[in-house]
Short mmCIF file of C-alpha atoms in Angstrom, two decimals:
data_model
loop_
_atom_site.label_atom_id
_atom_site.label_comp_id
_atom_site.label_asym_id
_atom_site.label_seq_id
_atom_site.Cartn_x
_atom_site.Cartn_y
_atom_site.Cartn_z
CA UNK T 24 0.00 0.00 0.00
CA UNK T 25 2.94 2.33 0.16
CA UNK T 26 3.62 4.62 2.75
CA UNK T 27 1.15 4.50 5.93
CA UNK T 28 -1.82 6.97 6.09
CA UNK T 29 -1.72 8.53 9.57
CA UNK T 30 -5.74 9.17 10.00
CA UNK T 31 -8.95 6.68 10.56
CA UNK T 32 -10.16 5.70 7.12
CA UNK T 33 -12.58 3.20 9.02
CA UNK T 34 -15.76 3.96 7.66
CA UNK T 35 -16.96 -0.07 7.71
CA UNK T 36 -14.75 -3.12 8.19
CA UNK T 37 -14.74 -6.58 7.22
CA UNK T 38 -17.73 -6.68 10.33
CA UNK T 39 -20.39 -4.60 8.53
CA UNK T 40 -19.19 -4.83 4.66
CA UNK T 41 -22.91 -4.40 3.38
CA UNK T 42 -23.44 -1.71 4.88
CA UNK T 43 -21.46 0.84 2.32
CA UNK T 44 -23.05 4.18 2.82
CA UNK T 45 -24.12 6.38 0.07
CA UNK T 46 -22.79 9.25 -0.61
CA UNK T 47 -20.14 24.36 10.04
CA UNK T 48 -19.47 25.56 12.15
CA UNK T 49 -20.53 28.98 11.37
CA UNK T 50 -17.96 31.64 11.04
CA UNK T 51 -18.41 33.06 14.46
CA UNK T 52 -17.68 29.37 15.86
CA UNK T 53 -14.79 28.93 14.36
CA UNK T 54 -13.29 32.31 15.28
CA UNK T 55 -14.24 30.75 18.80
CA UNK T 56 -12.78 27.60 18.51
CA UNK T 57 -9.70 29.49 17.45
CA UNK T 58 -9.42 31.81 19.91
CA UNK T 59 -9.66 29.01 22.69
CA UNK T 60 -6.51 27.24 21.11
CA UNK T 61 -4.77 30.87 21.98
CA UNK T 62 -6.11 30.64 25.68
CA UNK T 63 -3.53 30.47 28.41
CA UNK T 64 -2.75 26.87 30.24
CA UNK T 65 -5.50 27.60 32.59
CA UNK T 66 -8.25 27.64 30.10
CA UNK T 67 -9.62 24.10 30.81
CA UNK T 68 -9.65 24.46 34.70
CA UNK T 69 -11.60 28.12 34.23
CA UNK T 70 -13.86 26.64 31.57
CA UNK T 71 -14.21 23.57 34.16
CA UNK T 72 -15.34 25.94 37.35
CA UNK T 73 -17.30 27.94 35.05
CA UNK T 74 -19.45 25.39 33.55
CA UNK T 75 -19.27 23.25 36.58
CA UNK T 76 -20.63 25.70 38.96
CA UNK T 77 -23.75 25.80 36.64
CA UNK T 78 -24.70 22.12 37.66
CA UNK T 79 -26.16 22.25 40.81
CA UNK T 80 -29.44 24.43 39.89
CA UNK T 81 -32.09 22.76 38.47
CA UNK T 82 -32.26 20.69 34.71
CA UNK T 83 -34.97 22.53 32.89
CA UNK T 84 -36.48 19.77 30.26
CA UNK T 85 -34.65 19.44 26.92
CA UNK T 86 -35.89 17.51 23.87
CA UNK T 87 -33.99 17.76 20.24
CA UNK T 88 -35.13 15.00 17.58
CA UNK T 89 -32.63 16.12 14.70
CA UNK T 90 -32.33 13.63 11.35
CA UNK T 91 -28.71 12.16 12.71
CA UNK T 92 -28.55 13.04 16.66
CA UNK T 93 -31.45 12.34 19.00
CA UNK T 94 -30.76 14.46 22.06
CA UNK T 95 -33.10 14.17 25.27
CA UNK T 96 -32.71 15.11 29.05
CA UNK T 97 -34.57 13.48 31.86
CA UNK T 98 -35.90 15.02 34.87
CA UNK T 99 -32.91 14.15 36.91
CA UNK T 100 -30.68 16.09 34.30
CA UNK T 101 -29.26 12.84 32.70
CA UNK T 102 -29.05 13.46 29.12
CA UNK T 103 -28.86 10.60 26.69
CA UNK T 104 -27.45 11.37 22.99
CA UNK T 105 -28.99 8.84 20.01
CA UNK T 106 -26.61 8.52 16.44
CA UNK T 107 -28.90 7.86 14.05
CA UNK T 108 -27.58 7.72 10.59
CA UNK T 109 -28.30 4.38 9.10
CA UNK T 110 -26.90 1.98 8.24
CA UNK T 111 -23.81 2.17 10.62
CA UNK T 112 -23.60 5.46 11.86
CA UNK T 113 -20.63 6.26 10.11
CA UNK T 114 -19.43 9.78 11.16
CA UNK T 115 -19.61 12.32 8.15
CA UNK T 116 -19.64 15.89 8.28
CA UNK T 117 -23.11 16.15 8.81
CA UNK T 118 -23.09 13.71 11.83
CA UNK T 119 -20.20 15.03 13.29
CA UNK T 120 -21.64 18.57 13.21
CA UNK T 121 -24.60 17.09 14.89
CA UNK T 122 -22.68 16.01 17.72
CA UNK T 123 -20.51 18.72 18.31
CA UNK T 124 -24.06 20.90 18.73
CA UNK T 125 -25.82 18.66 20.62
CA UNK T 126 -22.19 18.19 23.17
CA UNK T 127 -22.87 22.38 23.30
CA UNK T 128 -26.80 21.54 24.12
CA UNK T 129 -26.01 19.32 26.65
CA UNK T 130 -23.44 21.31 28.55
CA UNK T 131 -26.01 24.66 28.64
CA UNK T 132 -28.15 22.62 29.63
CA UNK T 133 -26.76 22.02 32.97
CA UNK T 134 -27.02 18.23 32.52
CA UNK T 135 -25.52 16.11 35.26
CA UNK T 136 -24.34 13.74 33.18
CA UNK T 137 -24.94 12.24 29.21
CA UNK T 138 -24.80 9.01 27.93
CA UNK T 139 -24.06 8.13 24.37
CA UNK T 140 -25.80 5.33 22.16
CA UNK T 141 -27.09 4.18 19.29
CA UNK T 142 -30.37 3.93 17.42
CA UNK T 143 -28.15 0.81 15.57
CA UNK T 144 -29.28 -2.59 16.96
CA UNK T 145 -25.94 -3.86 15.76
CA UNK T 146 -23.46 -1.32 15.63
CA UNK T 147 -22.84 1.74 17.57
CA UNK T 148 -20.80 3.34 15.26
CA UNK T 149 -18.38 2.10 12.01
CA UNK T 150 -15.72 4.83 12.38
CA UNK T 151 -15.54 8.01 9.90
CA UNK T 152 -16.84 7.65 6.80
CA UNK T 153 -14.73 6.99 3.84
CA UNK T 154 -16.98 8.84 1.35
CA UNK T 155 -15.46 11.84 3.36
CA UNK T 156 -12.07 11.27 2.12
CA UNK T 157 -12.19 9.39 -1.33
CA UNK T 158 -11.73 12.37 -3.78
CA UNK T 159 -12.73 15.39 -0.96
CA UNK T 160 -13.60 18.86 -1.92
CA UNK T 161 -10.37 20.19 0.32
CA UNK T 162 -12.17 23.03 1.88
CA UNK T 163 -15.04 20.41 3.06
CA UNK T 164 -12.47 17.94 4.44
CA UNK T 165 -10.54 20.61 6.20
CA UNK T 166 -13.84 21.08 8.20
CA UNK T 167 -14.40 17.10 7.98
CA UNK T 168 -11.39 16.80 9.87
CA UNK T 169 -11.53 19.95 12.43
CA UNK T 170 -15.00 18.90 13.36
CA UNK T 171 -13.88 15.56 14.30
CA UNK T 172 -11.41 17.34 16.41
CA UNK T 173 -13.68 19.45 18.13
CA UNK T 174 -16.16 16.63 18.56
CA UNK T 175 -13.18 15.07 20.50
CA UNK T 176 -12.57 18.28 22.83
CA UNK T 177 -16.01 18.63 23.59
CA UNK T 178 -16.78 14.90 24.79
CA UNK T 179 -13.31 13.89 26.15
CA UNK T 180 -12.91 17.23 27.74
CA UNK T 181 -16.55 18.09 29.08
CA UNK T 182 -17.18 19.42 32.01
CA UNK T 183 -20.26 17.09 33.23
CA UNK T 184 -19.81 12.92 33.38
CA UNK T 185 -19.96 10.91 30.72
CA UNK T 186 -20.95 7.15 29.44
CA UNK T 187 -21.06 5.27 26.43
CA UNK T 188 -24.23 2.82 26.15
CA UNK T 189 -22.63 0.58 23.56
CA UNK T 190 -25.22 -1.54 22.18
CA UNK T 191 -23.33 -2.89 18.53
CA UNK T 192 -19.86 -3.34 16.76
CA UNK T 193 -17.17 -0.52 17.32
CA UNK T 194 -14.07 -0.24 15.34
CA UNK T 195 -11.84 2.58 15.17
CA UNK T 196 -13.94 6.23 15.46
CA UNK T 197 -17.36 4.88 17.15
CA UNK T 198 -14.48 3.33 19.52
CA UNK T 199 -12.49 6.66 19.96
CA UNK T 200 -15.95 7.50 20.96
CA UNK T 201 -16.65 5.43 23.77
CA UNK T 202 -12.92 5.66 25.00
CA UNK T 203 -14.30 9.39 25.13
CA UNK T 204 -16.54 8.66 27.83
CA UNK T 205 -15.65 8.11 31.67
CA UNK T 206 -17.54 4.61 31.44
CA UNK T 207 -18.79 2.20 28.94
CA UNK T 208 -21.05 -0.44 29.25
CA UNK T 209 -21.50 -2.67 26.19
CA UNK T 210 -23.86 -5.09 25.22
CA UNK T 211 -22.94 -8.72 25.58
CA UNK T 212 -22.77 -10.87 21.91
CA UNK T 213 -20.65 -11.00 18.96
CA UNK T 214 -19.73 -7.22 18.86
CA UNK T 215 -16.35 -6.21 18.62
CA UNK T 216 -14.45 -3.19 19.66
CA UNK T 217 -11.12 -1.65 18.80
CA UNK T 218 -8.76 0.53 17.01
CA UNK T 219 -8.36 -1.37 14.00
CA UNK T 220 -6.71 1.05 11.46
CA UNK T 221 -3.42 -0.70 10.82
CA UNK T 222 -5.25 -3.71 9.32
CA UNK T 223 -5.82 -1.14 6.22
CA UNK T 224 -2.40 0.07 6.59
CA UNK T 225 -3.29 3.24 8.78
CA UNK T 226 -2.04 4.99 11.69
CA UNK T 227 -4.39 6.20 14.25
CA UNK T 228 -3.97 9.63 15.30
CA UNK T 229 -1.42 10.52 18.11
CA UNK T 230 -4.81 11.90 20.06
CA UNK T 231 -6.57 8.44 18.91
CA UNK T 232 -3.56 6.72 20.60
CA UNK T 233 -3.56 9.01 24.06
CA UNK T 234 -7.21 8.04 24.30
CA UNK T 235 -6.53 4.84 24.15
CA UNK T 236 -3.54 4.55 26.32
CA UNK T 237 -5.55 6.46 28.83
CA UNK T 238 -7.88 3.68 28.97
CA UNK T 239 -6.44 0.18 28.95
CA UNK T 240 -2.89 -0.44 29.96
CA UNK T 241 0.26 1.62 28.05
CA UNK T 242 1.45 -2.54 27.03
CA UNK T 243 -2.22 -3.49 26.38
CA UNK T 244 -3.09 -0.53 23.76
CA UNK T 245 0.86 -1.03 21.74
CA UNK T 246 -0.05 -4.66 21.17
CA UNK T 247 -3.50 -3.81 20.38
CA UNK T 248 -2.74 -0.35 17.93
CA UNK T 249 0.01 -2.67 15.93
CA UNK T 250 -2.00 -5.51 15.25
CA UNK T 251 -5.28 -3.48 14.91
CA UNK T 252 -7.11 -6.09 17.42
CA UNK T 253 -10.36 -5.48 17.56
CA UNK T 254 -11.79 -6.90 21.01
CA UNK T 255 -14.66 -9.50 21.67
CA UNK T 256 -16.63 -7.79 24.43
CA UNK T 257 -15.68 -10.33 26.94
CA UNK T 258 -11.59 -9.18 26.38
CA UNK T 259 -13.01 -5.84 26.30
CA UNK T 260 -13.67 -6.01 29.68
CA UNK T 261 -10.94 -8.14 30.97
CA UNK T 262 -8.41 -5.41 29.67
CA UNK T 263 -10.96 -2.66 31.01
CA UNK T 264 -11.68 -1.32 27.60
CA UNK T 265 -15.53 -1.24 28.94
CA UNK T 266 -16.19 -1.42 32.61
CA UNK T 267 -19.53 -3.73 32.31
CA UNK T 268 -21.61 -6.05 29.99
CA UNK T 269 -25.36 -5.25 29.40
CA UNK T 270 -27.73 -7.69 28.39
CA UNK T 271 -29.25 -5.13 26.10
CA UNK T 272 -29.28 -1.43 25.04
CA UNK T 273 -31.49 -0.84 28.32
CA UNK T 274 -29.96 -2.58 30.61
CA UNK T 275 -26.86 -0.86 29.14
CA UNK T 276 -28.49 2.55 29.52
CA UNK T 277 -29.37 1.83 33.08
CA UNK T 278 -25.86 0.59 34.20
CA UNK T 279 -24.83 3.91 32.58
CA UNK T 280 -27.17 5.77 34.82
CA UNK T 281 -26.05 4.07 37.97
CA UNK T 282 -22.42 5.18 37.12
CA UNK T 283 -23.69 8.49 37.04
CA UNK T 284 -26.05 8.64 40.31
CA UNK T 285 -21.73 7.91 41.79
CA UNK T 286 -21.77 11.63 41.61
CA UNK T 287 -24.83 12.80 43.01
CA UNK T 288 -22.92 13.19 46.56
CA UNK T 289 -19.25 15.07 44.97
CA UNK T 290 -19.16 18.47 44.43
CA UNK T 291 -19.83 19.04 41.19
CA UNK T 292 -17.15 21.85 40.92
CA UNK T 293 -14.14 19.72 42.52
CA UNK T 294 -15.89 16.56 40.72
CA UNK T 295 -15.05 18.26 37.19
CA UNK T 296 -11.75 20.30 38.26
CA UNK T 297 -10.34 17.05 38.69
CA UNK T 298 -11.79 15.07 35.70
CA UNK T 299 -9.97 17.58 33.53
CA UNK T 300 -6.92 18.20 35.41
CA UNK T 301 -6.82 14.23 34.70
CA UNK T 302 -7.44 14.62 30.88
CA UNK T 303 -5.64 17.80 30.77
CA UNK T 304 -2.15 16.45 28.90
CA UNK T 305 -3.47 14.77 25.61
CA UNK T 306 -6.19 18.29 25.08
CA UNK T 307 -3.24 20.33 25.79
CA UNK T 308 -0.94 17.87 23.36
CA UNK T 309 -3.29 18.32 20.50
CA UNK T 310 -4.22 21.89 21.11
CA UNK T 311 -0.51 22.47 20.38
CA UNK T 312 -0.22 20.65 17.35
CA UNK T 313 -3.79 21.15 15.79
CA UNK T 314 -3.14 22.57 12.94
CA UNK T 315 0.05 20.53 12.04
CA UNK T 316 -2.72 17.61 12.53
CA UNK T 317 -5.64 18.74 9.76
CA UNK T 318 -2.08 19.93 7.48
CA UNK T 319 -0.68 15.95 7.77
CA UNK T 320 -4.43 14.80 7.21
CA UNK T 321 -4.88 16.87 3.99
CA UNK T 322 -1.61 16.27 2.87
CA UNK T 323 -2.37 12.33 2.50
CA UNK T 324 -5.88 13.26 0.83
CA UNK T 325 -3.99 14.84 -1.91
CA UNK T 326 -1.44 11.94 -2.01
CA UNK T 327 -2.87 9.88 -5.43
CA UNK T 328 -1.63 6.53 -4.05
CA UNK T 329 -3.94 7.24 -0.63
CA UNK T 330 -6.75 7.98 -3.12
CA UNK T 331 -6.02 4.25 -5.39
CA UNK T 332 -5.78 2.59 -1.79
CA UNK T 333 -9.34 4.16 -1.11
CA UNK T 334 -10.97 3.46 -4.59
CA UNK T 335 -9.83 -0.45 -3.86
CA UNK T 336 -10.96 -0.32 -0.29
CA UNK T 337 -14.54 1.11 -1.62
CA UNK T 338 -14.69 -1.12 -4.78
CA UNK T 339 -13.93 -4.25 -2.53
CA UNK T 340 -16.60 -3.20 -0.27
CA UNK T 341 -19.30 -3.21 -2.95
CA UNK T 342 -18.01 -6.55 -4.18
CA UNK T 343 -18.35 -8.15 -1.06
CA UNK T 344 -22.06 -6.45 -0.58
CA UNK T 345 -23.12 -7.65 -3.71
CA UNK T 346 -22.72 -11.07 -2.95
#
């Protein structure tokens, strides 16, 4: 295949091959986004006590049915974030715009917690979508790609608690995802989970990496990154990829819940403070090197041996569907 890529390609793997998909932030947004980068070393903690201290008072009711993101909020603040993009809920612009607005939703919201799912009875999410990528308009991947990232600050970095209700299959970006969260609990079966990218001759991310090696063990996420192993649920949680198996999407969404209800008793303030002082090295890590990240990812977009490996990839997809 020639020189590795160095981004998730994963729209579907070899687990959901039949389900090929078909194929902005506004200005003021971005200027936002960019001006946060620019933010002293502080900025997290601040933002933390700031949105933090908005917690305590009371969850006013919140209800958003969108076409990709359903987005609702109980009466004891718990929000709980549906993808909905069928087949596979592979994350294109669109979706990923979706989430990054409902993330903002929940966090004005005041919500003491989220959890994330799927309306998928299978999968919980394929990864990015490789329509995104295979012959891009630059301008829209640019934004493909710095949505994904801010997708990633918003959940990975949030103020309020987080849990991923994982109720299907998934590889590489639904599982960047769920690493996202605080706690996972996924669905007992023949799902899988994992970052799988080297199989197609990829390299994750350095941020996909951190997440990763902020969630299982530094030796456990090297051997699973090089041989892109993607996990049966029960190794999942023997190497504490997920903390609990579900015997469905409910029961998943209720174990979720009772990891939240650990908080009702911490300070919601100190409670977050601490959650990002935790997280605080990879943000800061790709903060730094942001825009040396969507420059690399373009780069190998324009690279016509990354855009032969992709036409392959796709056309062996729709072989394999058609059978």
């Amino acid at each position: 295949m020639g020189r590795a890529l160095v981004w998730d390609a994963t729209c579907v793997d070899s687990l959901a091959a039949s389900h090929l998909p078909s194929t902005s932030q506004k200005a003021a947004a971005a200027a936002e986004s960019a001006q946060m980068l620019k933010r002293p070393k502080m900025f997290l903690l601040r933002q933390a006590v700031s949105n933090a201290r908005q917690l305590a008072p009371s969850v006013r009711a919140m209800s958003s049915k969108g076409p990709l993101v359903d987005l609702t909020v109980d009466n004891d603040g718990v929000a709980i974030m549906t993808l909905q993009r069928p087949p596979v809920n592979s994350l294109n612009l669109d979706l990923l715009k979706e989430i990054s607005k409902s993330l903002d939703d929940v966090a004005k919201n005041k919500s003491r917690g989220m959890i994330l799912t799927s309306s998928s009875p299978t999968v919980f999410s394929a990864g990015l979508d490789i329509m995104e990528m295979y012959k891009p308009d630059m301008k829209r991947a640019e934004e493909f790609w710095t949505t994904l990232q801010d997708v990633w600050f918003k959940l990975y970095g949030s103020s309020f608690a987080t849990a991923a209700a994982i109720n299907g299959h998934a590889p590489a970006g639904g599982c960047l995802l769920s690493m996202s969260c605080e706690y996972r609990a996924m669905v007992g079966g023949k799902f899988t989970i994992g970052l799988n990218e080297t199989a197609l001759g990829i390299v994750a991310p350095k941020w996909f990496m951190d997440t990763m090696c902020r969630t299982i063990s530094m030796r456990q996420a090297e051997l699973a990154l090089t041989t892109a192993k993607m996990f049966t649920v029960d190794e999942a949680l023997k190497c504490e990829l997920i903390d609990e198996i579900a015997t469905d999407k409910a029961d998943a969404i209720n174990k979720c819940k009772t990891f939240l209800k650990k908080f009702e008793k911490i300070p919601p303030l100190a409670r977050a403070i601490t959650k990002l002082k935790m997280r605080e090295e990879p943000i800061k890590n790709l903060q730094t090197s942001r825009q040396a990240d969507v420059q690399e990812f373009l780069s190998f977009l324009k690279n016509p041996k990354v855009q032969q490996s992709l036409e392959m990839y796709i056309q062996a997809l729709k072989q394999k569907a058609a059978k």
